[in-house]
């Protein structure tokens, strides 16, 4: 049995925006939220999208 924790792969902003996984609106959100040159996991990006969509307008 392995004690090593599995890590999610990391992807860049450009890879997420070029992906077919997200809709056009979600890609627009990612374009605004993600930082160029940084890497993110799928779960982190989904969390960021959900947090953005759940914000209240002030």
PDB file of N, CA, C and O in Angstrom:
ATOM      1  N   UNK A   1       0.842  -1.183   0.000  1.00  0.00           N
ATOM      2  CA  UNK A   1       0.000   0.000   0.000  1.00  0.00           C
ATOM      3  C   UNK A   1       0.881   1.239   0.000  1.00  0.00           C
ATOM      4  O   UNK A   1       1.808   1.361   0.792  1.00  0.00           O
ATOM      5  N   UNK A   2       0.584   2.158  -0.859  1.00  0.00           N
ATOM      6  CA  UNK A   2       1.378   3.374  -0.996  1.00  0.00           C
ATOM      7  C   UNK A   2       0.873   4.457  -0.048  1.00  0.00           C
ATOM      8  O   UNK A   2      -0.320   4.678   0.082  1.00  0.00           O
ATOM      9  N   UNK A   3       1.815   5.127   0.630  1.00  0.00           N
ATOM     10  CA  UNK A   3       1.442   6.216   1.526  1.00  0.00           C
ATOM     11  C   UNK A   3       1.566   7.566   0.829  1.00  0.00           C
ATOM     12  O   UNK A   3       1.238   8.589   1.407  1.00  0.00           O
ATOM     13  N   UNK A   4       2.069   7.545  -0.399  1.00  0.00           N
ATOM     14  CA  UNK A   4       2.237   8.785  -1.157  1.00  0.00           C
ATOM     15  C   UNK A   4       0.878   9.295  -1.640  1.00  0.00           C
ATOM     16  O   UNK A   4       0.094   8.560  -2.222  1.00  0.00           O
ATOM     17  N   UNK A   5       0.613  10.559  -1.372  1.00  0.00           N
ATOM     18  CA  UNK A   5      -0.664  11.162  -1.749  1.00  0.00           C
ATOM     19  C   UNK A   5      -0.645  11.513  -3.233  1.00  0.00           C
ATOM     20  O   UNK A   5       0.296  12.105  -3.734  1.00  0.00           O
ATOM     21  N   UNK A   6      -1.712  11.114  -3.933  1.00  0.00           N
ATOM     22  CA  UNK A   6      -1.841  11.442  -5.347  1.00  0.00           C
ATOM     23  C   UNK A   6      -2.085  12.939  -5.499  1.00  0.00           C
ATOM     24  O   UNK A   6      -2.894  13.510  -4.781  1.00  0.00           O
ATOM     25  N   UNK A   7      -1.410  13.567  -6.442  1.00  0.00           N
ATOM     26  CA  UNK A   7      -1.583  14.994  -6.683  1.00  0.00           C
ATOM     27  C   UNK A   7      -2.280  15.197  -8.014  1.00  0.00           C
ATOM     28  O   UNK A   7      -2.031  14.462  -8.971  1.00  0.00           O
ATOM     29  N   UNK A   8      -3.142  16.199  -8.052  1.00  0.00           N
ATOM     30  CA  UNK A   8      -3.803  16.546  -9.303  1.00  0.00           C
ATOM     31  C   UNK A   8      -2.797  17.222 -10.220  1.00  0.00           C
ATOM     32  O   UNK A   8      -1.933  17.965  -9.768  1.00  0.00           O
ATOM     33  N   UNK A   9      -2.937  17.011 -11.526  1.00  0.00           N
ATOM     34  CA  UNK A   9      -2.037  17.706 -12.458  1.00  0.00           C
ATOM     35  C   UNK A   9      -2.339  19.201 -12.474  1.00  0.00           C
ATOM     36  O   UNK A   9      -3.451  19.633 -12.173  1.00  0.00           O
ATOM     37  N   UNK A  10      -1.331  19.974 -12.806  1.00  0.00           N
ATOM     38  CA  UNK A  10      -1.448  21.430 -12.878  1.00  0.00           C
ATOM     39  C   UNK A  10      -1.533  21.869 -14.335  1.00  0.00           C
ATOM     40  O   UNK A  10      -0.877  21.289 -15.204  1.00  0.00           O
ATOM     41  N   UNK A  11      -2.344  22.890 -14.572  1.00  0.00           N
ATOM     42  CA  UNK A  11      -2.507  23.431 -15.916  1.00  0.00           C
ATOM     43  C   UNK A  11      -2.395  24.946 -15.855  1.00  0.00           C
ATOM     44  O   UNK A  11      -2.693  25.563 -14.845  1.00  0.00           O
ATOM     45  N   UNK A  12      -2.018  25.549 -16.975  1.00  0.00           N
ATOM     46  CA  UNK A  12      -1.877  27.000 -17.049  1.00  0.00           C
ATOM     47  C   UNK A  12      -3.206  27.652 -17.447  1.00  0.00           C
ATOM     48  O   UNK A  12      -4.139  26.974 -17.883  1.00  0.00           O
ATOM     49  N   UNK A  13      -3.247  28.943 -17.308  1.00  0.00           N
ATOM     50  CA  UNK A  13      -4.421  29.731 -17.706  1.00  0.00           C
ATOM     51  C   UNK A  13      -4.764  29.465 -19.172  1.00  0.00           C
ATOM     52  O   UNK A  13      -5.930  29.250 -19.524  1.00  0.00           O
ATOM     53  N   UNK A  14      -3.763  29.453 -20.024  1.00  0.00           N
ATOM     54  CA  UNK A  14      -3.971  29.255 -21.448  1.00  0.00           C
ATOM     55  C   UNK A  14      -4.563  27.881 -21.746  1.00  0.00           C
ATOM     56  O   UNK A  14      -5.397  27.737 -22.634  1.00  0.00           O
ATOM     57  N   UNK A  15      -4.125  26.863 -21.005  1.00  0.00           N
ATOM     58  CA  UNK A  15      -4.657  25.524 -21.203  1.00  0.00           C
ATOM     59  C   UNK A  15      -6.130  25.445 -20.807  1.00  0.00           C
ATOM     60  O   UNK A  15      -6.926  24.798 -21.491  1.00  0.00           O
ATOM     61  N   UNK A  16      -6.499  26.099 -19.721  1.00  0.00           N
ATOM     62  CA  UNK A  16      -7.898  26.101 -19.302  1.00  0.00           C
ATOM     63  C   UNK A  16      -8.769  26.848 -20.311  1.00  0.00           C
ATOM     64  O   UNK A  16      -9.852  26.398 -20.662  1.00  0.00           O
ATOM     65  N   UNK A  17      -8.304  27.986 -20.778  1.00  0.00           N
ATOM     66  CA  UNK A  17      -9.085  28.778 -21.721  1.00  0.00           C
ATOM     67  C   UNK A  17      -9.214  28.055 -23.063  1.00  0.00           C
ATOM     68  O   UNK A  17     -10.234  28.152 -23.734  1.00  0.00           O
ATOM     69  N   UNK A  18      -8.207  27.292 -23.449  1.00  0.00           N
ATOM     70  CA  UNK A  18      -8.249  26.538 -24.694  1.00  0.00           C
ATOM     71  C   UNK A  18      -8.985  25.212 -24.585  1.00  0.00           C
ATOM     72  O   UNK A  18      -9.236  24.550 -25.588  1.00  0.00           O
ATOM     73  N   UNK A  19      -9.367  24.839 -23.395  1.00  0.00           N
ATOM     74  CA  UNK A  19     -10.033  23.560 -23.153  1.00  0.00           C
ATOM     75  C   UNK A  19     -11.474  23.580 -23.641  1.00  0.00           C
ATOM     76  O   UNK A  19     -12.140  24.614 -23.613  1.00  0.00           O
ATOM     77  N   UNK A  20     -11.971  22.424 -24.053  1.00  0.00           N
ATOM     78  CA  UNK A  20     -13.370  22.305 -24.442  1.00  0.00           C
ATOM     79  C   UNK A  20     -14.253  21.982 -23.249  1.00  0.00           C
ATOM     80  O   UNK A  20     -15.464  21.873 -23.380  1.00  0.00           O
ATOM     81  N   UNK A  21     -13.658  21.831 -22.080  1.00  0.00           N
ATOM     82  CA  UNK A  21     -14.396  21.484 -20.870  1.00  0.00           C
ATOM     83  C   UNK A  21     -15.294  22.621 -20.379  1.00  0.00           C
ATOM     84  O   UNK A  21     -16.316  22.389 -19.762  1.00  0.00           O
ATOM     85  N   UNK A  22     -14.898  23.853 -20.645  1.00  0.00           N
ATOM     86  CA  UNK A  22     -15.605  25.012 -20.107  1.00  0.00           C
ATOM     87  C   UNK A  22     -16.384  25.734 -21.198  1.00  0.00           C
ATOM     88  O   UNK A  22     -15.990  25.744 -22.361  1.00  0.00           O
ATOM     89  N   UNK A  23     -17.489  26.360 -20.794  1.00  0.00           N
ATOM     90  CA  UNK A  23     -18.297  27.152 -21.729  1.00  0.00           C
ATOM     91  C   UNK A  23     -17.592  28.478 -22.010  1.00  0.00           C
ATOM     92  O   UNK A  23     -16.635  28.850 -21.319  1.00  0.00           O
ATOM     93  N   UNK A  24     -18.107  29.205 -22.982  1.00  0.00           N
ATOM     94  CA  UNK A  24     -17.537  30.511 -23.309  1.00  0.00           C
ATOM     95  C   UNK A  24     -17.589  31.471 -22.132  1.00  0.00           C
ATOM     96  O   UNK A  24     -16.626  32.197 -21.870  1.00  0.00           O
ATOM     97  N   UNK A  25     -18.723  31.474 -21.410  1.00  0.00           N
ATOM     98  CA  UNK A  25     -18.858  32.353 -20.250  1.00  0.00           C
ATOM     99  C   UNK A  25     -17.869  31.966 -19.155  1.00  0.00           C
ATOM    100  O   UNK A  25     -17.262  32.838 -18.518  1.00  0.00           O
ATOM    101  N   UNK A  26     -17.686  30.671 -18.939  1.00  0.00           N
ATOM    102  CA  UNK A  26     -16.727  30.224 -17.930  1.00  0.00           C
ATOM    103  C   UNK A  26     -15.301  30.595 -18.334  1.00  0.00           C
ATOM    104  O   UNK A  26     -14.484  30.973 -17.493  1.00  0.00           O
ATOM    105  N   UNK A  27     -15.002  30.522 -19.613  1.00  0.00           N
ATOM    106  CA  UNK A  27     -13.668  30.914 -20.098  1.00  0.00           C
ATOM    107  C   UNK A  27     -13.435  32.407 -19.897  1.00  0.00           C
ATOM    108  O   UNK A  27     -12.320  32.823 -19.587  1.00  0.00           O
ATOM    109  N   UNK A  28     -14.483  33.213 -20.067  1.00  0.00           N
ATOM    110  CA  UNK A  28     -14.368  34.652 -19.808  1.00  0.00           C
ATOM    111  C   UNK A  28     -14.042  34.900 -18.342  1.00  0.00           C
ATOM    112  O   UNK A  28     -13.199  35.737 -18.006  1.00  0.00           O
ATOM    113  N   UNK A  29     -14.703  34.159 -17.450  1.00  0.00           N
ATOM    114  CA  UNK A  29     -14.444  34.284 -16.010  1.00  0.00           C
ATOM    115  C   UNK A  29     -13.005  33.887 -15.712  1.00  0.00           C
ATOM    116  O   UNK A  29     -12.293  34.580 -14.984  1.00  0.00           O
ATOM    117  N   UNK A  30     -12.566  32.773 -16.298  1.00  0.00           N
ATOM    118  CA  UNK A  30     -11.196  32.313 -16.060  1.00  0.00           C
ATOM    119  C   UNK A  30     -10.178  33.320 -16.582  1.00  0.00           C
ATOM    120  O   UNK A  30      -9.137  33.532 -15.957  1.00  0.00           O
ATOM    121  N   UNK A  31     -10.473  33.930 -17.709  1.00  0.00           N
ATOM    122  CA  UNK A  31      -9.575  34.940 -18.257  1.00  0.00           C
ATOM    123  C   UNK A  31      -9.371  36.108 -17.310  1.00  0.00           C
ATOM    124  O   UNK A  31      -8.301  36.703 -17.253  1.00  0.00           O
ATOM    125  N   UNK A  32     -10.413  36.424 -16.553  1.00  0.00           N
ATOM    126  CA  UNK A  32     -10.326  37.530 -15.604  1.00  0.00           C
ATOM    127  C   UNK A  32      -9.713  37.114 -14.272  1.00  0.00           C
ATOM    128  O   UNK A  32      -9.020  37.911 -13.637  1.00  0.00           O
ATOM    129  N   UNK A  33      -9.947  35.882 -13.852  1.00  0.00           N
ATOM    130  CA  UNK A  33      -9.512  35.458 -12.520  1.00  0.00           C
ATOM    131  C   UNK A  33      -8.112  34.855 -12.464  1.00  0.00           C
ATOM    132  O   UNK A  33      -7.400  35.052 -11.482  1.00  0.00           O
ATOM    133  N   UNK A  34      -7.742  34.108 -13.489  1.00  0.00           N
ATOM    134  CA  UNK A  34      -6.459  33.413 -13.446  1.00  0.00           C
ATOM    135  C   UNK A  34      -5.312  34.333 -13.833  1.00  0.00           C
ATOM    136  O   UNK A  34      -5.472  35.240 -14.648  1.00  0.00           O
ATOM    137  N   UNK A  35      -4.165  34.083 -13.239  1.00  0.00           N
ATOM    138  CA  UNK A  35      -2.972  34.903 -13.461  1.00  0.00           C
ATOM    139  C   UNK A  35      -2.079  34.223 -14.497  1.00  0.00           C
ATOM    140  O   UNK A  35      -1.851  33.009 -14.429  1.00  0.00           O
ATOM    141  N   UNK A  36      -1.591  35.001 -15.470  1.00  0.00           N
ATOM    142  CA  UNK A  36      -0.665  34.461 -16.468  1.00  0.00           C
ATOM    143  C   UNK A  36       0.570  33.898 -15.785  1.00  0.00           C
ATOM    144  O   UNK A  36       1.110  34.494 -14.846  1.00  0.00           O
ATOM    145  N   UNK A  37       1.018  32.735 -16.240  1.00  0.00           N
ATOM    146  CA  UNK A  37       2.228  32.132 -15.699  1.00  0.00           C
ATOM    147  C   UNK A  37       2.005  31.267 -14.468  1.00  0.00           C
ATOM    148  O   UNK A  37       2.916  30.579 -14.043  1.00  0.00           O
ATOM    149  N   UNK A  38       0.828  31.312 -13.879  1.00  0.00           N
ATOM    150  CA  UNK A  38       0.516  30.485 -12.713  1.00  0.00           C
ATOM    151  C   UNK A  38      -0.092  29.167 -13.179  1.00  0.00           C
ATOM    152  O   UNK A  38      -0.655  29.084 -14.268  1.00  0.00           O
ATOM    153  N   UNK A  39      -0.004  28.141 -12.331  1.00  0.00           N
ATOM    154  CA  UNK A  39      -0.596  26.842 -12.626  1.00  0.00           C
ATOM    155  C   UNK A  39      -1.672  26.528 -11.604  1.00  0.00           C
ATOM    156  O   UNK A  39      -1.552  26.896 -10.433  1.00  0.00           O
ATOM    157  N   UNK A  40      -2.729  25.846 -12.063  1.00  0.00           N
ATOM    158  CA  UNK A  40      -3.878  25.555 -11.225  1.00  0.00           C
ATOM    159  C   UNK A  40      -4.334  24.113 -11.444  1.00  0.00           C
ATOM    160  O   UNK A  40      -4.151  23.567 -12.526  1.00  0.00           O
ATOM    161  N   UNK A  41      -4.992  23.547 -10.435  1.00  0.00           N
ATOM    162  CA  UNK A  41      -5.621  22.238 -10.579  1.00  0.00           C
ATOM    163  C   UNK A  41      -7.046  22.432 -11.079  1.00  0.00           C
ATOM    164  O   UNK A  41      -7.612  23.523 -10.957  1.00  0.00           O
ATOM    165  N   UNK A  42      -7.631  21.374 -11.630  1.00  0.00           N
ATOM    166  CA  UNK A  42      -9.020  21.440 -12.084  1.00  0.00           C
ATOM    167  C   UNK A  42      -9.950  21.813 -10.942  1.00  0.00           C
ATOM    168  O   UNK A  42     -10.838  22.652 -11.102  1.00  0.00           O
ATOM    169  N   UNK A  43      -9.756  21.196  -9.779  1.00  0.00           N
ATOM    170  CA  UNK A  43     -10.663  21.458  -8.656  1.00  0.00           C
ATOM    171  C   UNK A  43     -10.550  22.902  -8.179  1.00  0.00           C
ATOM    172  O   UNK A  43     -11.558  23.520  -7.823  1.00  0.00           O
ATOM    173  N   UNK A  44      -9.358  23.477  -8.198  1.00  0.00           N
ATOM    174  CA  UNK A  44      -9.178  24.875  -7.794  1.00  0.00           C
ATOM    175  C   UNK A  44      -9.900  25.810  -8.758  1.00  0.00           C
ATOM    176  O   UNK A  44     -10.564  26.765  -8.345  1.00  0.00           O
ATOM    177  N   UNK A  45      -9.804  25.533 -10.050  1.00  0.00           N
ATOM    178  CA  UNK A  45     -10.444  26.379 -11.055  1.00  0.00           C
ATOM    179  C   UNK A  45     -11.964  26.291 -10.941  1.00  0.00           C
ATOM    180  O   UNK A  45     -12.656  27.318 -11.019  1.00  0.00           O
ATOM    181  N   UNK A  46     -12.481  25.110 -10.719  1.00  0.00           N
ATOM    182  CA  UNK A  46     -13.930  24.951 -10.544  1.00  0.00           C
ATOM    183  C   UNK A  46     -14.390  25.697  -9.300  1.00  0.00           C
ATOM    184  O   UNK A  46     -15.426  26.368  -9.310  1.00  0.00           O
ATOM    185  N   UNK A  47     -13.612  25.631  -8.222  1.00  0.00           N
ATOM    186  CA  UNK A  47     -13.939  26.379  -7.003  1.00  0.00           C
ATOM    187  C   UNK A  47     -13.941  27.882  -7.271  1.00  0.00           C
ATOM    188  O   UNK A  47     -14.826  28.605  -6.797  1.00  0.00           O
ATOM    189  N   UNK A  48     -12.962  28.375  -8.025  1.00  0.00           N
ATOM    190  CA  UNK A  48     -12.894  29.803  -8.352  1.00  0.00           C
ATOM    191  C   UNK A  48     -14.107  30.248  -9.162  1.00  0.00           C
ATOM    192  O   UNK A  48     -14.686  31.311  -8.899  1.00  0.00           O
ATOM    193  N   UNK A  49     -14.512  29.436 -10.130  1.00  0.00           N
ATOM    194  CA  UNK A  49     -15.690  29.762 -10.939  1.00  0.00           C
ATOM    195  C   UNK A  49     -16.935  29.812 -10.057  1.00  0.00           C
ATOM    196  O   UNK A  49     -17.730  30.751 -10.124  1.00  0.00           O
ATOM    197  N   UNK A  50     -17.105  28.807  -9.210  1.00  0.00           N
ATOM    198  CA  UNK A  50     -18.284  28.749  -8.336  1.00  0.00           C
ATOM    199  C   UNK A  50     -18.322  29.923  -7.359  1.00  0.00           C
ATOM    200  O   UNK A  50     -19.379  30.510  -7.133  1.00  0.00           O
ATOM    201  N   UNK A  51     -17.176  30.276  -6.787  1.00  0.00           N
ATOM    202  CA  UNK A  51     -17.110  31.422  -5.873  1.00  0.00           C
ATOM    203  C   UNK A  51     -17.492  32.704  -6.610  1.00  0.00           C
ATOM    204  O   UNK A  51     -18.214  33.550  -6.070  1.00  0.00           O
ATOM    205  N   UNK A  52     -17.011  32.851  -7.827  1.00  0.00           N
ATOM    206  CA  UNK A  52     -17.330  34.042  -8.610  1.00  0.00           C
ATOM    207  C   UNK A  52     -18.823  34.120  -8.897  1.00  0.00           C
ATOM    208  O   UNK A  52     -19.441  35.182  -8.779  1.00  0.00           O
ATOM    209  N   UNK A  53     -19.424  33.010  -9.268  1.00  0.00           N
ATOM    210  CA  UNK A  53     -20.854  32.978  -9.605  1.00  0.00           C
ATOM    211  C   UNK A  53     -21.754  33.175  -8.400  1.00  0.00           C
ATOM    212  O   UNK A  53     -22.883  33.614  -8.542  1.00  0.00           O
ATOM    213  N   UNK A  54     -21.253  32.854  -7.208  1.00  0.00           N
ATOM    214  CA  UNK A  54     -22.056  32.978  -5.990  1.00  0.00           C
ATOM    215  C   UNK A  54     -21.915  34.338  -5.316  1.00  0.00           C
ATOM    216  O   UNK A  54     -22.590  34.591  -4.315  1.00  0.00           O
ATOM    217  N   UNK A  55     -21.085  35.208  -5.844  1.00  0.00           N
ATOM    218  CA  UNK A  55     -20.931  36.548  -5.272  1.00  0.00           C
ATOM    219  C   UNK A  55     -22.241  37.313  -5.349  1.00  0.00           C
ATOM    220  O   UNK A  55     -23.018  37.150  -6.290  1.00  0.00           O
ATOM    221  N   UNK A  56     -22.441  38.189  -4.385  1.00  0.00           N
ATOM    222  CA  UNK A  56     -23.612  39.064  -4.439  1.00  0.00           C
ATOM    223  C   UNK A  56     -23.200  40.408  -5.017  1.00  0.00           C
ATOM    224  O   UNK A  56     -22.089  40.889  -4.770  1.00  0.00           O
ATOM    225  N   UNK A  57     -24.092  40.995  -5.753  1.00  0.00           N
ATOM    226  CA  UNK A  57     -23.833  42.304  -6.360  1.00  0.00           C
ATOM    227  C   UNK A  57     -24.074  43.370  -5.310  1.00  0.00           C
ATOM    228  O   UNK A  57     -25.077  43.363  -4.615  1.00  0.00           O
ATOM    229  N   UNK A  58     -23.142  44.298  -5.202  1.00  0.00           N
ATOM    230  CA  UNK A  58     -23.274  45.364  -4.214  1.00  0.00           C
ATOM    231  C   UNK A  58     -23.596  46.672  -4.882  1.00  0.00           C
ATOM    232  O   UNK A  58     -23.236  46.968  -5.935  1.00  0.00           O
TER     233      UNK A  58
END
